PDB file of C-alpha atoms in Angstrom:
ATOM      1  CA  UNK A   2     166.713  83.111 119.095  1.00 51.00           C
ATOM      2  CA  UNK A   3     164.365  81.993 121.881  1.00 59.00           C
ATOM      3  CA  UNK A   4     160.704  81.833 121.211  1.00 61.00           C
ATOM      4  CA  UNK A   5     158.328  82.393 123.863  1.00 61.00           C
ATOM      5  CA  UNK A   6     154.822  80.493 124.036  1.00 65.00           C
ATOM      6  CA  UNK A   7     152.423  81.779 125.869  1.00 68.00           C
ATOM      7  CA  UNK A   8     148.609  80.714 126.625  1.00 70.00           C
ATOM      8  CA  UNK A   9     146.134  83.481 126.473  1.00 68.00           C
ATOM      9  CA  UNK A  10     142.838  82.574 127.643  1.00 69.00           C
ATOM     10  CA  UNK A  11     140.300  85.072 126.824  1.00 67.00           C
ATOM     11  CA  UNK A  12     136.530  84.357 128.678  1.00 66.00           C
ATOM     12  CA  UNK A  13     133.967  84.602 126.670  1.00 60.00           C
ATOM     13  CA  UNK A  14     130.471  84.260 128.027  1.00 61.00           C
ATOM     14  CA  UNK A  15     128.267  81.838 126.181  1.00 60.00           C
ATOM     15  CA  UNK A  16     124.765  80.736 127.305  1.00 64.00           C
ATOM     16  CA  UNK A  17     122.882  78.389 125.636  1.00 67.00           C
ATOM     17  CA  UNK A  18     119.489  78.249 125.119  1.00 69.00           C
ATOM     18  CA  UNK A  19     117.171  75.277 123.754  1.00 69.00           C
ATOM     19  CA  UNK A  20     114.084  76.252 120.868  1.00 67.00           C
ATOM     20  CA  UNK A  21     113.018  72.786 119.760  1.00 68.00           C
ATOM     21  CA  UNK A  22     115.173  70.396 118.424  1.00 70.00           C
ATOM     22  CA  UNK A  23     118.377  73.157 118.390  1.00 69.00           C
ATOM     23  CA  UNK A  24     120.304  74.661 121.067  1.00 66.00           C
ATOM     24  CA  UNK A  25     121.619  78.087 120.207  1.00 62.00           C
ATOM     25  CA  UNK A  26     124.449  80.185 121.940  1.00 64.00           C
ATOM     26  CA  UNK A  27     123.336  83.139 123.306  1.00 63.00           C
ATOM     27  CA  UNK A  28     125.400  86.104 124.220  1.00 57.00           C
ATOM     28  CA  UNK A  29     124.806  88.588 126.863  1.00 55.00           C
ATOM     29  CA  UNK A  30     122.825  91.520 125.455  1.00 55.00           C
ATOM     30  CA  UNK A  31     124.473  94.146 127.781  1.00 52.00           C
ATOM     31  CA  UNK A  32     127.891  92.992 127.016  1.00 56.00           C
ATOM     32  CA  UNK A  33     128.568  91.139 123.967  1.00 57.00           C
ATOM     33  CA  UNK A  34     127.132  91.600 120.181  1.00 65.00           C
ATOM     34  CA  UNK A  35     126.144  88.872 118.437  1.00 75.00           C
ATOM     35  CA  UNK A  36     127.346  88.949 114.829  1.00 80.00           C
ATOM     36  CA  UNK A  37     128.421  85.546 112.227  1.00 83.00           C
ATOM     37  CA  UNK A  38     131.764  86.626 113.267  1.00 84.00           C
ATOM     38  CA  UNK A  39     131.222  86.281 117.146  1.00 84.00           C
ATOM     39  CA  UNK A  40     129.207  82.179 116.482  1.00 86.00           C
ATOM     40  CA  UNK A  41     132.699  81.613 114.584  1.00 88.00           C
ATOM     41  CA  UNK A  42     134.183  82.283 118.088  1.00 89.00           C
ATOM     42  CA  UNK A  43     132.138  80.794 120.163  1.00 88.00           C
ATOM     43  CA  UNK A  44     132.043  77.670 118.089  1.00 89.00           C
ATOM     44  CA  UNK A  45     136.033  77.805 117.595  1.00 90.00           C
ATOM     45  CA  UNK A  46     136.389  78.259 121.643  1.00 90.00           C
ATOM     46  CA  UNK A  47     134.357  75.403 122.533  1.00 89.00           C
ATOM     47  CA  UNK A  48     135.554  73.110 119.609  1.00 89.00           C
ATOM     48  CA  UNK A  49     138.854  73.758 120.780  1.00 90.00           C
ATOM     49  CA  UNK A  50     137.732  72.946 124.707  1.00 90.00           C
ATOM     50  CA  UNK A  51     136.389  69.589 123.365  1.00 89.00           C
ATOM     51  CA  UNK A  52     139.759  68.448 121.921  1.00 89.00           C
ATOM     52  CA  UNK A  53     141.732  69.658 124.808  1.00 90.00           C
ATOM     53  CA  UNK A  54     138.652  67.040 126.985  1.00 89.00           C
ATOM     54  CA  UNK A  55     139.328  64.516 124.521  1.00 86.00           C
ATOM     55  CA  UNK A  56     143.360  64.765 124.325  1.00 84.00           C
ATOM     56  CA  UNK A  57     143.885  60.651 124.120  1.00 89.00           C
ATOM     57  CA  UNK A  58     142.065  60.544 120.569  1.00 88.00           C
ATOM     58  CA  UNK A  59     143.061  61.559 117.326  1.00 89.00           C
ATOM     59  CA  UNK A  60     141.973  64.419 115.356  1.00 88.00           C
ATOM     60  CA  UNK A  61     140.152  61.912 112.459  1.00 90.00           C
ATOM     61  CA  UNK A  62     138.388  60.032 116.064  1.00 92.00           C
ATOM     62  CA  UNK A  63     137.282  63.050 117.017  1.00 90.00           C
ATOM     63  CA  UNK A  64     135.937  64.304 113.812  1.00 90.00           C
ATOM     64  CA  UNK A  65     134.394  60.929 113.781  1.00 91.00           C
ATOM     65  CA  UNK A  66     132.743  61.025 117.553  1.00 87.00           C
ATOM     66  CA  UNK A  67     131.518  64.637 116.977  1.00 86.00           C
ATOM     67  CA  UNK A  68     130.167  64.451 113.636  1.00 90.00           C
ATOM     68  CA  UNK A  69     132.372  66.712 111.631  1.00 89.00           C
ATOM     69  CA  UNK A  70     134.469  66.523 109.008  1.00 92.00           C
ATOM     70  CA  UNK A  71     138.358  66.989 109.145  1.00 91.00           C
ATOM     71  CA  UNK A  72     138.568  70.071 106.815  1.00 90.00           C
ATOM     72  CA  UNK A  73     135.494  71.636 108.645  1.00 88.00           C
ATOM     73  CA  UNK A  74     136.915  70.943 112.242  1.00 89.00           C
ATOM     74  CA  UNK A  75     140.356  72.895 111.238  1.00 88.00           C
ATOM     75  CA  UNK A  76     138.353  75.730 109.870  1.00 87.00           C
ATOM     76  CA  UNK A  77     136.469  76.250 112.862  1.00 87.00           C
ATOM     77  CA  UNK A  78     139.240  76.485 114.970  1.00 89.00           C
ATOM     78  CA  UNK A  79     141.053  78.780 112.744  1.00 86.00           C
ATOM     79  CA  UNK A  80     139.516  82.267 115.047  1.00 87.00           C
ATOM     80  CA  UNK A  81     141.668  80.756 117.779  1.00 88.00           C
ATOM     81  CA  UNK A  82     144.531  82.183 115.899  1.00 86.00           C
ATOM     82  CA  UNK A  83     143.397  85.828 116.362  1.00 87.00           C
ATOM     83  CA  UNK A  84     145.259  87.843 118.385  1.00 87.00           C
ATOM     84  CA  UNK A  85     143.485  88.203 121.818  1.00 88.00           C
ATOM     85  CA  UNK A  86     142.788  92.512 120.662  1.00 85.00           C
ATOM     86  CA  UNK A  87     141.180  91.231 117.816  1.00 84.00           C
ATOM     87  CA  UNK A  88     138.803  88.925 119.546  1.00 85.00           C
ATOM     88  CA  UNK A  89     137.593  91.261 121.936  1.00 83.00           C
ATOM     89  CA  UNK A  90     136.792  93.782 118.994  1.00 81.00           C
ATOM     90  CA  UNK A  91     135.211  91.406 117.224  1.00 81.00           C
ATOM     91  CA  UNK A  92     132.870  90.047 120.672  1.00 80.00           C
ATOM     92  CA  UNK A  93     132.104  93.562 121.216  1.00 77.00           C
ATOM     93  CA  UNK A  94     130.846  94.375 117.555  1.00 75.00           C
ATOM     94  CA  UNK A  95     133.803  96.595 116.605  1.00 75.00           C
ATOM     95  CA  UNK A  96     135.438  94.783 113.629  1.00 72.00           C
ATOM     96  CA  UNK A  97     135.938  96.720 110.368  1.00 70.00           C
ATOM     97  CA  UNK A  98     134.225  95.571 107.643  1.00 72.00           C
ATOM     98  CA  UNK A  99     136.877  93.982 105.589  1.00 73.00           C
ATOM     99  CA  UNK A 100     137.591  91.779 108.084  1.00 75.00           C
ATOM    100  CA  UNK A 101     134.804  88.684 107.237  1.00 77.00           C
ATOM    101  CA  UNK A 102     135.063  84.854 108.027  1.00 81.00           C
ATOM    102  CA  UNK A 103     136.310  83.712 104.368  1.00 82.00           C
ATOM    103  CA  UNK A 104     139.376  85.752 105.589  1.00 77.00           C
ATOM    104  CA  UNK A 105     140.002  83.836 108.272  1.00 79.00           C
ATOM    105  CA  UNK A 106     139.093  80.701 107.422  1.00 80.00           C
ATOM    106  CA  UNK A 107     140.914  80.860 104.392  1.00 76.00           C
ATOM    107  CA  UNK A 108     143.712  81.857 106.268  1.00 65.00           C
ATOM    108  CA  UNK A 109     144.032  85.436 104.551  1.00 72.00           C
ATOM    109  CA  UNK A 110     144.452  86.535 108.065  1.00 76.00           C
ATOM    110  CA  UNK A 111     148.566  87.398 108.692  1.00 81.00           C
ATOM    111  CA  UNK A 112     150.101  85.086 112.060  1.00 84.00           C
ATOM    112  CA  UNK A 113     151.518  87.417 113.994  1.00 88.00           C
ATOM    113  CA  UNK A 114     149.660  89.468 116.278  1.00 87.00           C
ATOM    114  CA  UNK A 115     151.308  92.595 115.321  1.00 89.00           C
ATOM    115  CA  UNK A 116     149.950  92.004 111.834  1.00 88.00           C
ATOM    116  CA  UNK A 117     147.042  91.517 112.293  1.00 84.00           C
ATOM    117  CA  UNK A 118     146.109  94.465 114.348  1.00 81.00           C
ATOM    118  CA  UNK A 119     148.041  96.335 111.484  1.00 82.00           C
ATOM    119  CA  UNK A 120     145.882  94.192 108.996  1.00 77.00           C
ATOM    120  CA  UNK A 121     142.609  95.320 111.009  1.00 72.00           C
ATOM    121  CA  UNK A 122     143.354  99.043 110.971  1.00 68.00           C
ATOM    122  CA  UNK A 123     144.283  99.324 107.343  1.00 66.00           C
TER     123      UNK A 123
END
């Protein structure tokens, strides 16, 4: 059987603003709700942008040029494994409760799509 793989990009508007020394990510207040679970995203997306820049090194250089370590780099781009339903739930504020970052980082989340969407409803 034949798999199909397929890139879904899903936009996610990100501004960022400077107070001090940090910058922080804001999200539009008409569109988007900013919750720990929406960061996760925005973090994972642009993580995941930086390796796809930065394609010639490996994943311990790049740890090593950004300043992370290895096990907290694959964490953070664990939300880029959510179905693209999911995501947009979760930027617009309507994820259930049960659904929290341990469960994704941890990988409690199911891989399919399909299953997770029938995870997210239970």
């Amino acid at each position: 059987m034949e798999t199909l793989k397929q890139e879904v990009i899903i936009p996610i508007k990100i501004k960022k603003e400077k107070s001090g020394s940090r910058t922080y990510l804001v999200h539009p207040k008409d569109f988007y709700v900013v919750t720990p679970l929406s960061k996760l995203l925005a973090k994972a997306y642009i993580m995941e942008k930086r390796l796809k820049q930065n394609h010639d090194l490996t994943f311990r250089e790049f740890c090593k040029f950004n300043n992370v370590m290895p096990r907290y780099l694959s964490d953070i781009l664990q939300p880029n494994n959510l179905s693209p339903k999911l995501k947009r739930m979760i930027m617009e504020g309507y994820q259930p409760k049960h659904c929290s970052i341990q469960d994704i980082i941890t990988k409690n989340m199911p891989v399919l799509w399909k299953n997770q969407e029938k995870w997210l409803i239970k």
